[in-house]
């Protein structure tokens, strides 16, 4: 059955791989599932046809026959359950990998998103600059704990899992801020994720769509 995901017709990041279709592409590459991509414009994302797939009018979505999913957590969970490669065989280790997926999405990604909002949405407000150090410190707080846990290990819990895929994807959004470089253990961890052949294929696929001049 053909898997179809949606992605930005033109990602605002110009091909840096930060739009969330990249993490779904990465998961598909890790489990060796071919997929097709339907590109959507910002306008089309808010129209009924896309809203039927994604109630919040966002990307990515995932279609596999009659199954339609949204939310990258749910999509990657689904792929990890159905195909070998992203969840460990041992039931307890699998449960821990799921904990890390939730940790990435619920504990680490929110303060990182706050920084994007502070810079790109609230950046022109008079109070924005004053708030920035607080936002950055909330991220550092999480990174400190994560770095301490990861110290001396390649991945979060034994072998690479969907937990690492999600955590690396979330941390990648920090690169431009310089915050990642304050935590060498995390910078190396992210680089280890980016070095995976599956990540490289996913990155290249989104770049082919989004690189400047790739019309
Ligand atoms: N929690 C959602 C977030 C989805 C999301 O924020 N998608 C962004 C692209 S990375 C989007 O569609 N932004 C455009 C919009 O919200 O209008 C997930 O993990 O799938």
Coordinates of N, CA and C and ligand atoms in Angstrom, one line a residue:
X1 N 0.8 -1.2 0.0 CA 0.0 0.0 0.0 C 0.9 1.3 0.0
X2 N 0.6 2.2 -0.9 CA 1.5 3.4 -1.0 C 1.3 4.3 0.2
X3 N 2.4 4.7 0.8 CA 2.3 5.7 1.9 C 2.5 7.0 1.3
X4 N 1.6 8.0 1.7 CA 1.7 9.3 1.2 C 1.8 10.3 2.4
X5 N 2.8 11.1 2.4 CA 2.9 12.2 3.5 C 2.7 13.5 2.8
X6 N 2.4 14.5 3.6 CA 2.3 15.9 3.1 C 3.5 16.7 3.7
X7 N 3.9 17.7 2.9 CA 5.0 18.5 3.3 C 4.8 19.9 2.7
X8 N 5.5 20.9 3.2 CA 5.4 22.3 2.6 C 5.7 22.3 1.2
X9 N 5.0 23.0 0.4 CA 5.3 23.2 -1.0 C 6.7 24.0 -1.1
X10 N 6.8 24.8 -0.1 CA 8.1 25.6 0.0 C 8.3 25.9 1.5
X11 N 9.3 25.1 2.1 CA 9.4 25.3 3.6 C 10.1 26.6 3.9
X12 N 9.6 27.3 5.0 CA 10.1 28.6 5.4 C 11.6 28.5 5.7
X13 N 12.1 27.3 6.0 CA 13.5 27.2 6.4 C 14.4 27.1 5.2
X14 N 13.9 27.1 4.0 CA 14.7 27.0 2.8 C 15.5 25.7 2.6
X15 N 15.1 24.7 3.3 CA 15.8 23.4 3.1 C 16.7 23.0 4.2
X16 N 16.6 23.6 5.4 CA 17.4 23.2 6.5 C 16.9 21.9 7.2
X17 N 15.8 21.4 6.7 CA 15.3 20.2 7.2 C 14.6 20.3 8.6
X18 N 14.1 21.5 8.9 CA 13.5 21.7 10.2 C 12.0 21.6 10.2
X19 N 11.4 21.6 9.0 CA 10.0 21.3 8.9 C 9.7 19.8 9.4
X20 N 8.6 19.6 10.0 CA 8.4 18.3 10.6 C 8.2 17.1 9.7
X21 N 8.1 17.4 8.4 CA 8.0 16.2 7.5 C 9.4 15.5 7.5
X22 N 10.5 16.2 7.8 CA 11.8 15.6 7.8 C 11.9 14.4 8.8
X23 N 11.3 14.6 10.0 CA 11.4 13.5 10.9 C 10.6 12.3 10.5
X24 N 9.5 12.5 9.8 CA 8.7 11.4 9.3 C 9.4 10.7 8.1
X25 N 10.0 11.5 7.3 CA 10.8 11.0 6.2 C 11.9 10.1 6.8
X26 N 12.6 10.6 7.8 CA 13.7 9.9 8.5 C 13.2 8.5 9.0
X27 N 12.0 8.6 9.7 CA 11.5 7.3 10.2 C 11.2 6.3 9.1
X28 N 10.6 6.8 8.0 CA 10.3 6.0 6.8 C 11.6 5.4 6.3
X29 N 12.6 6.2 6.2 CA 13.9 5.7 5.7 C 14.5 4.6 6.6
X30 N 14.4 4.9 7.9 CA 15.0 3.9 8.9 C 14.3 2.6 8.8
X31 N 13.0 2.5 8.5 CA 12.3 1.3 8.5 C 12.1 0.7 7.0
X32 N 12.7 1.5 6.1 CA 12.8 1.0 4.7 C 11.5 1.0 4.0
X33 N 10.6 1.9 4.3 CA 9.3 2.0 3.6 C 9.3 3.1 2.5
X34 N 9.1 2.7 1.3 CA 9.0 3.8 0.3 C 7.7 4.7 0.5
X35 N 7.8 5.9 0.1 CA 6.7 6.8 0.3 C 6.6 7.9 -0.8
X36 N 5.5 8.5 -0.9 CA 5.3 9.6 -1.8 C 5.0 10.8 -1.0
X37 N 5.2 12.0 -1.6 CA 5.0 13.2 -0.9 C 4.0 14.1 -1.7
X38 N 3.0 14.6 -1.0 CA 2.1 15.6 -1.6 C 2.5 16.9 -1.0
X39 N 2.9 17.8 -1.9 CA 3.3 19.2 -1.4 C 2.1 20.1 -1.3
X40 N 2.0 20.8 -0.2 CA 0.8 21.7 0.0 C 1.3 23.1 0.3
X41 N 0.6 24.0 -0.3 CA 0.8 25.5 0.0 C 0.2 25.8 1.3
X42 N 0.7 27.0 1.9 CA 0.1 27.5 3.1 C -1.4 27.6 3.0
X43 N -1.8 28.1 1.8 CA -3.3 28.3 1.6 C -4.0 27.0 1.6
X44 N -3.5 26.0 0.8 CA -4.2 24.7 0.7 C -4.3 24.0 2.1
X45 N -3.3 24.3 3.0 CA -3.3 23.6 4.3 C -4.5 24.0 5.1
X46 N -5.1 25.1 4.8 CA -6.2 25.6 5.6 C -7.5 25.4 4.9
X47 N -7.5 24.7 3.8 CA -8.7 24.4 3.0 C -9.3 23.1 3.4
X48 N -10.6 22.9 3.1 CA -11.3 21.7 3.6 C -10.6 20.3 3.3
X49 N -10.1 20.2 2.1 CA -9.5 18.9 1.7 C -8.4 18.5 2.7
X50 N -7.5 19.5 3.0 CA -6.4 19.2 3.9 C -6.9 19.1 5.4
X51 N -7.9 20.0 5.7 CA -8.4 20.0 7.1 C -9.1 18.6 7.4
X52 N -9.5 17.9 6.4 CA -10.1 16.6 6.6 C -9.0 15.6 7.1
X53 N -7.8 15.9 6.7 CA -6.7 15.0 7.1 C -6.0 15.5 8.4
X54 N -6.0 16.8 8.5 CA -5.3 17.4 9.7 C -6.2 18.5 10.3
X55 N -6.8 18.2 11.5 CA -7.7 19.2 12.0 C -7.2 20.6 12.2
X56 N -5.8 20.7 12.4 CA -5.2 22.0 12.7 C -4.6 22.6 11.4
X57 N -4.8 22.0 10.3 CA -4.4 22.5 9.0 C -2.8 22.7 9.0
X58 N -2.1 21.6 9.4 CA -0.7 21.6 9.4 C -0.1 20.5 8.6
X59 N 1.2 20.5 8.4 CA 1.9 19.3 7.9 C 2.8 18.8 9.0
X60 N 3.2 17.5 9.0 CA 2.9 16.5 8.0 C 1.6 15.7 8.3
X61 N 1.1 15.1 7.3 CA 0.0 14.1 7.5 C 0.6 12.8 6.9
X62 N -0.1 11.7 7.2 CA 0.3 10.4 6.8 C -0.9 9.6 6.3
X63 N -0.8 9.1 5.1 CA -1.9 8.3 4.6 C -1.4 7.0 4.1
X64 N -2.1 5.9 4.5 CA -1.7 4.6 4.2 C -3.1 3.8 4.0
X65 N -3.5 3.7 2.7 CA -4.8 3.2 2.5 C -5.9 4.1 3.2
X66 N -6.7 3.4 4.0 CA -7.8 4.2 4.6 C -7.3 4.9 5.9
X67 N -6.1 4.6 6.3 CA -5.6 5.2 7.6 C -5.0 6.6 7.3
X68 N -5.5 7.5 8.1 CA -5.0 8.9 8.0 C -4.5 9.3 9.4
X69 N -3.2 9.7 9.5 CA -2.7 10.1 10.8 C -2.2 11.5 10.7
X70 N -2.2 12.2 11.8 CA -1.5 13.5 11.9 C -0.7 13.5 13.2
X71 N 0.1 14.4 13.5 CA 1.0 14.5 14.7 C 2.2 13.5 14.5
X72 N 3.4 14.1 14.4 CA 4.6 13.3 14.1 C 4.8 12.2 15.2
X73 N 4.4 12.5 16.4 CA 4.5 11.5 17.5 C 3.7 10.3 17.1
X74 N 2.5 10.5 16.7 CA 1.6 9.3 16.3 C 2.1 8.6 15.1
X75 N 2.6 9.4 14.1 CA 3.0 8.8 12.8 C 4.2 7.9 13.1
X76 N 5.2 8.5 13.8 CA 6.4 7.7 14.0 C 6.2 6.5 15.0
X77 N 5.3 6.7 15.9 CA 4.9 5.6 16.8 C 4.3 4.4 15.9
X78 N 3.4 4.8 15.0 CA 2.8 3.8 14.1 C 3.8 3.1 13.3
X79 N 4.8 3.8 12.7 CA 5.8 3.2 11.9 C 6.7 2.3 12.7
X80 N 7.0 2.7 13.9 CA 7.9 1.9 14.8 C 7.2 0.6 15.2
X81 N 5.9 0.7 15.4 CA 5.1 -0.5 15.8 C 5.0 -1.5 14.6
X82 N 4.8 -1.0 13.4 CA 4.5 -1.9 12.3 C 5.7 -2.4 11.6
X83 N 6.9 -1.8 11.8 CA 8.1 -2.2 11.0 C 9.3 -2.3 12.0
X84 N 10.1 -3.3 11.8 CA 11.3 -3.3 12.6 C 12.3 -2.2 12.3
X85 N 13.0 -1.8 13.3 CA 14.1 -0.8 13.1 C 14.0 0.4 14.0
X86 N 12.8 0.7 14.7 CA 12.7 1.9 15.5 C 12.4 1.6 17.0
X87 N 11.8 0.4 17.2 CA 11.6 0.0 18.6 C 12.3 -1.3 18.9
X88 N 12.9 -1.3 20.1 CA 13.6 -2.6 20.5 C 12.6 -3.7 20.7
X89 N 13.1 -4.9 20.5 CA 12.3 -6.1 20.7 C 11.8 -6.3 22.1
X90 N 12.6 -6.0 23.1 CA 12.3 -6.2 24.5 C 11.2 -5.2 24.9
X91 N 10.2 -5.7 25.6 CA 9.0 -4.9 25.9 C 9.3 -3.7 26.8
X92 N 10.2 -3.9 27.8 CA 10.5 -2.8 28.7 C 11.4 -1.8 28.0
X93 N 12.3 -2.2 27.1 CA 13.1 -1.3 26.4 C 12.2 -0.5 25.4
X94 N 11.2 -1.2 24.9 CA 10.3 -0.5 24.0 C 9.5 0.6 24.7
X95 N 9.1 0.3 25.9 CA 8.4 1.3 26.8 C 9.3 2.4 27.1
X96 N 10.5 2.2 27.3 CA 11.5 3.3 27.6 C 11.7 4.2 26.3
X97 N 11.7 3.5 25.2 CA 11.9 4.3 23.9 C 10.7 5.2 23.7
X98 N 9.5 4.7 24.1 CA 8.3 5.5 24.0 C 8.4 6.7 25.0
X99 N 8.9 6.4 26.2 CA 9.1 7.5 27.2 C 9.9 8.7 26.5
X100 N 11.0 8.3 25.8 CA 11.9 9.3 25.2 C 11.2 10.0 24.1
X101 N 10.3 9.3 23.4 CA 9.5 10.0 22.3 C 8.7 11.1 23.0
X102 N 8.0 10.7 24.1 CA 7.2 11.7 24.8 C 8.0 12.8 25.4
X103 N 9.2 12.4 25.9 CA 10.0 13.5 26.5 C 10.4 14.5 25.5
X104 N 10.8 14.0 24.3 CA 11.2 14.9 23.2 C 10.1 15.9 22.9
X105 N 8.9 15.3 22.7 CA 7.7 16.2 22.3 C 7.1 17.0 23.4
X106 N 7.1 16.5 24.6 CA 6.4 17.2 25.7 C 7.3 18.0 26.6
X107 N 8.5 17.6 26.8 CA 9.4 18.2 27.7 C 10.5 19.1 27.1
X108 N 11.0 18.6 25.9 CA 12.1 19.4 25.3 C 11.6 20.3 24.2
X109 N 10.7 19.8 23.4 CA 10.3 20.7 22.2 C 9.5 22.0 22.6
X110 N 8.7 21.9 23.7 CA 7.9 23.2 24.0 C 8.8 24.4 24.3
X111 N 9.9 24.3 25.2 CA 10.7 25.5 25.4 C 11.4 25.9 24.1
X112 N 11.8 24.9 23.2 CA 12.5 25.2 22.0 C 11.5 26.0 21.1
X113 N 10.2 25.6 21.0 CA 9.3 26.3 20.2 C 9.0 27.7 20.8
X114 N 9.1 27.8 22.1 CA 9.0 29.2 22.7 C 10.0 30.1 22.1
X115 N 11.2 29.6 21.9 CA 12.3 30.5 21.4 C 11.9 30.9 20.0
X116 N 11.4 30.0 19.2 CA 11.0 30.4 17.8 C 9.9 31.5 17.9
X117 N 9.0 31.3 18.8 CA 7.9 32.2 18.8 C 8.4 33.6 19.3
X118 N 9.3 33.5 20.3 CA 9.9 34.8 20.9 C 10.6 35.5 19.8
X119 N 11.3 34.8 18.9 CA 12.1 35.5 17.9 C 11.3 35.9 16.7
X120 N 10.5 35.0 16.2 CA 9.9 35.2 14.9 C 8.4 35.8 14.9
X121 N 7.8 35.5 16.1 CA 6.4 36.0 16.2 C 6.3 37.3 17.0
X122 N 7.1 37.2 18.2 CA 7.0 38.3 19.1 C 8.2 39.3 19.0
X123 N 9.1 39.0 18.0 CA 10.3 39.8 17.9 C 10.2 41.3 17.8
X124 N 9.0 41.7 17.3 CA 8.9 43.2 17.1 C 8.2 43.8 18.3
X125 N 7.9 43.0 19.4 CA 7.2 43.6 20.6 C 8.3 44.3 21.5
X126 N 7.9 45.3 22.1 CA 8.9 46.1 23.0 C 9.5 45.2 24.1
X127 N 8.7 44.2 24.6 CA 9.2 43.4 25.7 C 9.9 42.2 25.2
X128 N 10.0 42.0 23.9 CA 10.5 40.7 23.4 C 12.0 40.4 23.8
X129 N 12.8 41.4 23.7 CA 14.3 41.3 24.0 C 14.5 40.9 25.5
X130 N 13.7 41.6 26.3 CA 13.8 41.4 27.8 C 13.4 39.9 28.1
X131 N 12.5 39.3 27.4 CA 12.0 38.0 27.7 C 13.0 36.9 27.2
X132 N 13.8 37.2 26.2 CA 14.6 36.2 25.6 C 15.6 35.4 26.5
X133 N 16.2 36.1 27.4 CA 17.1 35.3 28.4 C 16.4 34.3 29.2
X134 N 15.1 34.6 29.5 CA 14.3 33.6 30.3 C 14.0 32.4 29.5
X135 N 13.6 32.7 28.2 CA 13.3 31.6 27.3 C 14.5 30.7 27.1
X136 N 15.7 31.4 26.9 CA 16.9 30.6 26.6 C 17.2 29.8 27.9
X137 N 17.0 30.3 29.0 CA 17.4 29.6 30.3 C 16.5 28.4 30.5
X138 N 15.3 28.5 30.1 CA 14.3 27.3 30.2 C 14.8 26.2 29.3
X139 N 15.3 26.6 28.2 CA 15.9 25.5 27.3 C 17.1 24.9 27.9
X140 N 18.0 25.8 28.4 CA 19.3 25.3 29.0 C 19.0 24.3 30.2
X141 N 17.9 24.6 30.9 CA 17.5 23.8 32.0 C 17.3 22.3 31.5
X142 N 16.6 22.2 30.5 CA 16.3 20.9 29.9 C 17.5 20.2 29.3
X143 N 18.3 21.1 28.6 CA 19.5 20.5 27.9 C 20.5 20.0 28.9
X144 N 20.6 20.7 30.1 CA 21.5 20.3 31.1 C 21.2 18.9 31.6
X145 N 19.9 18.6 31.9 CA 19.5 17.3 32.4 C 19.7 16.2 31.3
X146 N 19.3 16.6 30.1 CA 19.4 15.6 29.0 C 20.9 15.3 28.8
X147 N 21.7 16.3 28.8 CA 23.2 16.1 28.6 C 23.7 15.2 29.7
X148 N 23.3 15.4 30.9 CA 23.8 14.6 32.0 C 23.4 13.1 31.8
X149 N 22.2 12.9 31.4 CA 21.7 11.5 31.2 C 22.4 10.8 30.1
X150 N 22.8 11.6 29.0 CA 23.3 11.0 27.8 C 24.9 10.8 28.0
X151 N 25.5 11.5 28.9 CA 26.9 11.5 29.1 C 27.5 10.0 29.0
X152 N 28.4 9.8 28.1 CA 29.1 8.5 28.0 C 28.3 7.5 27.1
X153 N 27.1 7.8 26.6 CA 26.3 6.9 25.8 C 26.2 7.4 24.4
X154 N 26.0 6.5 23.5 CA 25.8 6.9 22.1 C 24.3 7.4 21.9
X155 N 23.4 6.6 22.5 CA 22.0 6.9 22.3 C 21.3 6.9 23.7
X156 N 20.1 7.3 23.7 CA 19.4 7.5 25.0 C 19.2 6.3 25.9
X157 N 19.0 5.1 25.2 CA 18.7 3.9 26.0 C 19.2 2.7 25.2
X158 N 20.4 2.4 25.2 CA 20.9 1.3 24.4 C 21.0 1.6 22.9
X159 N 20.4 0.8 22.1 CA 20.5 1.0 20.6 C 19.6 2.2 20.2
X160 N 19.9 2.7 19.0 CA 19.1 3.8 18.4 C 17.7 3.4 18.3
X161 N 16.8 4.3 18.7 CA 15.4 4.0 18.6 C 14.6 5.2 18.2
X162 N 13.2 5.1 18.1 CA 12.4 6.2 17.7 C 12.5 7.3 18.8
X163 N 12.9 7.0 20.0 CA 13.1 8.0 21.0 C 14.3 8.9 20.6
X164 N 15.3 8.3 20.1 CA 16.5 9.2 19.6 C 16.1 9.9 18.3
X165 N 15.4 9.3 17.4 CA 15.0 10.0 16.2 C 14.2 11.2 16.5
X166 N 13.3 11.1 17.5 CA 12.5 12.3 17.9 C 13.3 13.3 18.6
X167 N 14.2 12.9 19.5 CA 15.0 13.8 20.3 C 16.0 14.6 19.4
X168 N 16.6 13.9 18.5 CA 17.6 14.5 17.6 C 16.8 15.5 16.7
X169 N 15.6 15.1 16.2 CA 14.9 16.0 15.4 C 14.5 17.3 16.1
X170 N 14.1 17.2 17.4 CA 13.7 18.3 18.2 C 15.0 19.2 18.4
X171 N 16.1 18.6 18.8 CA 17.3 19.4 19.1 C 17.9 20.1 17.9
X172 N 17.7 19.5 16.7 CA 18.2 20.2 15.5 C 17.7 21.6 15.4
X173 N 16.5 21.8 15.9 CA 15.9 23.2 15.8 C 16.7 24.2 16.5
X174 N 17.6 23.8 17.4 CA 18.4 24.7 18.2 C 19.7 25.2 17.6
X175 N 20.1 24.5 16.5 CA 21.4 24.7 16.0 C 21.7 26.2 15.8
X176 N 20.8 26.9 15.1 CA 21.0 28.3 14.8 C 21.2 29.2 16.0
X177 N 20.6 28.8 17.2 CA 20.7 29.6 18.4 C 22.0 29.5 19.1
X178 N 22.8 28.5 18.7 CA 24.1 28.4 19.4 C 24.0 27.6 20.7
X179 N 22.8 27.4 21.2 CA 22.6 26.7 22.5 C 23.1 25.3 22.5
X180 N 23.0 24.6 21.4 CA 23.5 23.2 21.3 C 25.0 23.2 21.6
X181 N 25.7 24.2 21.1 CA 27.2 24.2 21.3 C 27.6 24.3 22.7
X182 N 26.7 24.8 23.6 CA 27.0 24.9 25.0 C 27.0 23.6 25.7
X183 N 26.5 22.5 24.9 CA 26.4 21.2 25.5 C 27.1 20.2 24.5
X184 N 28.4 20.1 24.6 CA 29.1 19.2 23.6 C 28.6 17.8 23.5
X185 N 28.1 17.3 24.6 CA 27.6 15.9 24.5 C 26.3 15.9 23.6
X186 N 25.5 16.9 23.7 CA 24.3 17.0 22.9 C 24.6 17.3 21.4
X187 N 25.6 18.2 21.2 CA 26.0 18.5 19.9 C 26.5 17.2 19.1
X188 N 27.3 16.4 19.9 CA 27.8 15.2 19.3 C 26.7 14.2 19.0
X189 N 25.8 14.2 19.9 CA 24.6 13.3 19.8 C 23.8 13.6 18.5
X190 N 23.6 14.9 18.4 CA 22.8 15.3 17.2 C 23.6 15.0 15.9
X191 N 24.9 15.2 15.9 CA 25.7 14.9 14.8 C 25.7 13.4 14.5
X192 N 25.6 12.6 15.5 CA 25.5 11.2 15.3 C 24.2 10.8 14.6
X193 N 23.2 11.5 15.0 CA 21.9 11.2 14.3 C 21.9 11.7 12.9
X194 N 22.5 12.8 12.6 CA 22.6 13.3 11.3 C 23.5 12.5 10.4
X195 N 24.4 11.7 11.0 CA 25.3 10.9 10.2 C 24.7 9.6 9.8
X196 N 23.5 9.3 10.3 CA 22.8 8.0 9.9 C 22.4 8.1 8.4
X197 N 22.7 7.0 7.7 CA 22.3 7.1 6.2 C 20.8 7.4 6.0
X198 N 20.0 6.9 6.9 CA 18.5 7.2 6.7 C 18.2 8.7 6.9
X199 N 18.9 9.3 7.9 CA 18.7 10.8 8.0 C 19.2 11.5 6.8
X200 N 20.3 11.1 6.3 CA 20.9 11.8 5.1 C 20.0 11.7 3.9
X201 N 19.4 10.5 3.7 CA 18.4 10.4 2.6 C 17.2 11.3 2.8
X202 N 16.7 11.3 4.1 CA 15.5 12.1 4.4 C 15.9 13.6 4.1
X203 N 17.0 14.0 4.6 CA 17.4 15.4 4.5 C 17.5 15.8 3.0
X204 N 18.2 14.9 2.2 CA 18.4 15.2 0.8 C 17.0 15.3 0.1
X205 N 16.1 14.4 0.5 CA 14.8 14.4 -0.2 C 14.0 15.8 0.1
X206 N 14.1 16.3 1.3 CA 13.4 17.5 1.6 C 14.2 18.7 0.9
X207 N 15.5 18.6 0.9 CA 16.3 19.6 0.3 C 16.0 19.8 -1.2
X208 N 15.8 18.6 -1.8 CA 15.5 18.7 -3.3 C 14.2 19.5 -3.6
X209 N 13.3 19.6 -2.6 CA 12.1 20.4 -2.7 C 12.3 21.8 -2.4
X210 N 13.1 22.0 -1.3 CA 13.1 23.3 -0.6 C 14.4 24.2 -0.9
X211 N 15.4 23.6 -1.4 CA 16.6 24.4 -1.6 C 16.3 25.6 -2.6
X212 N 16.9 26.8 -2.3 CA 16.6 27.9 -3.2 C 16.9 27.5 -4.6
X213 N 16.0 27.9 -5.5 CA 16.2 27.6 -6.9 C 15.8 26.2 -7.4
X214 N 15.2 25.5 -6.4 CA 14.8 24.1 -6.8 C 13.3 24.0 -7.3
X215 N 13.0 25.0 -8.1 CA 11.6 25.0 -8.7 C 11.5 24.0 -9.9
Ligands
LIG1 N1 2.6 18.8 16.9 C1 2.6 18.8 15.5 C2 3.1 20.1 14.9 C3 2.9 20.3 13.5 C4 3.4 21.6 13.0 O1 3.6 22.6 13.7 N2 3.6 21.7 11.7 C5 4.1 23.0 11.1 C6 5.3 22.7 10.1 S1 6.7 22.0 10.9 C7 3.0 23.6 10.3 O2 2.3 23.0 9.6 N3 3.0 25.0 10.4 C8 2.1 25.8 9.6 C9 0.8 26.2 10.4 O3 0.7 25.8 11.6 O4 0.0 26.9 9.8 C10 3.4 17.6 14.9 O5 4.4 17.2 15.6 O6 3.1 17.1 13.9

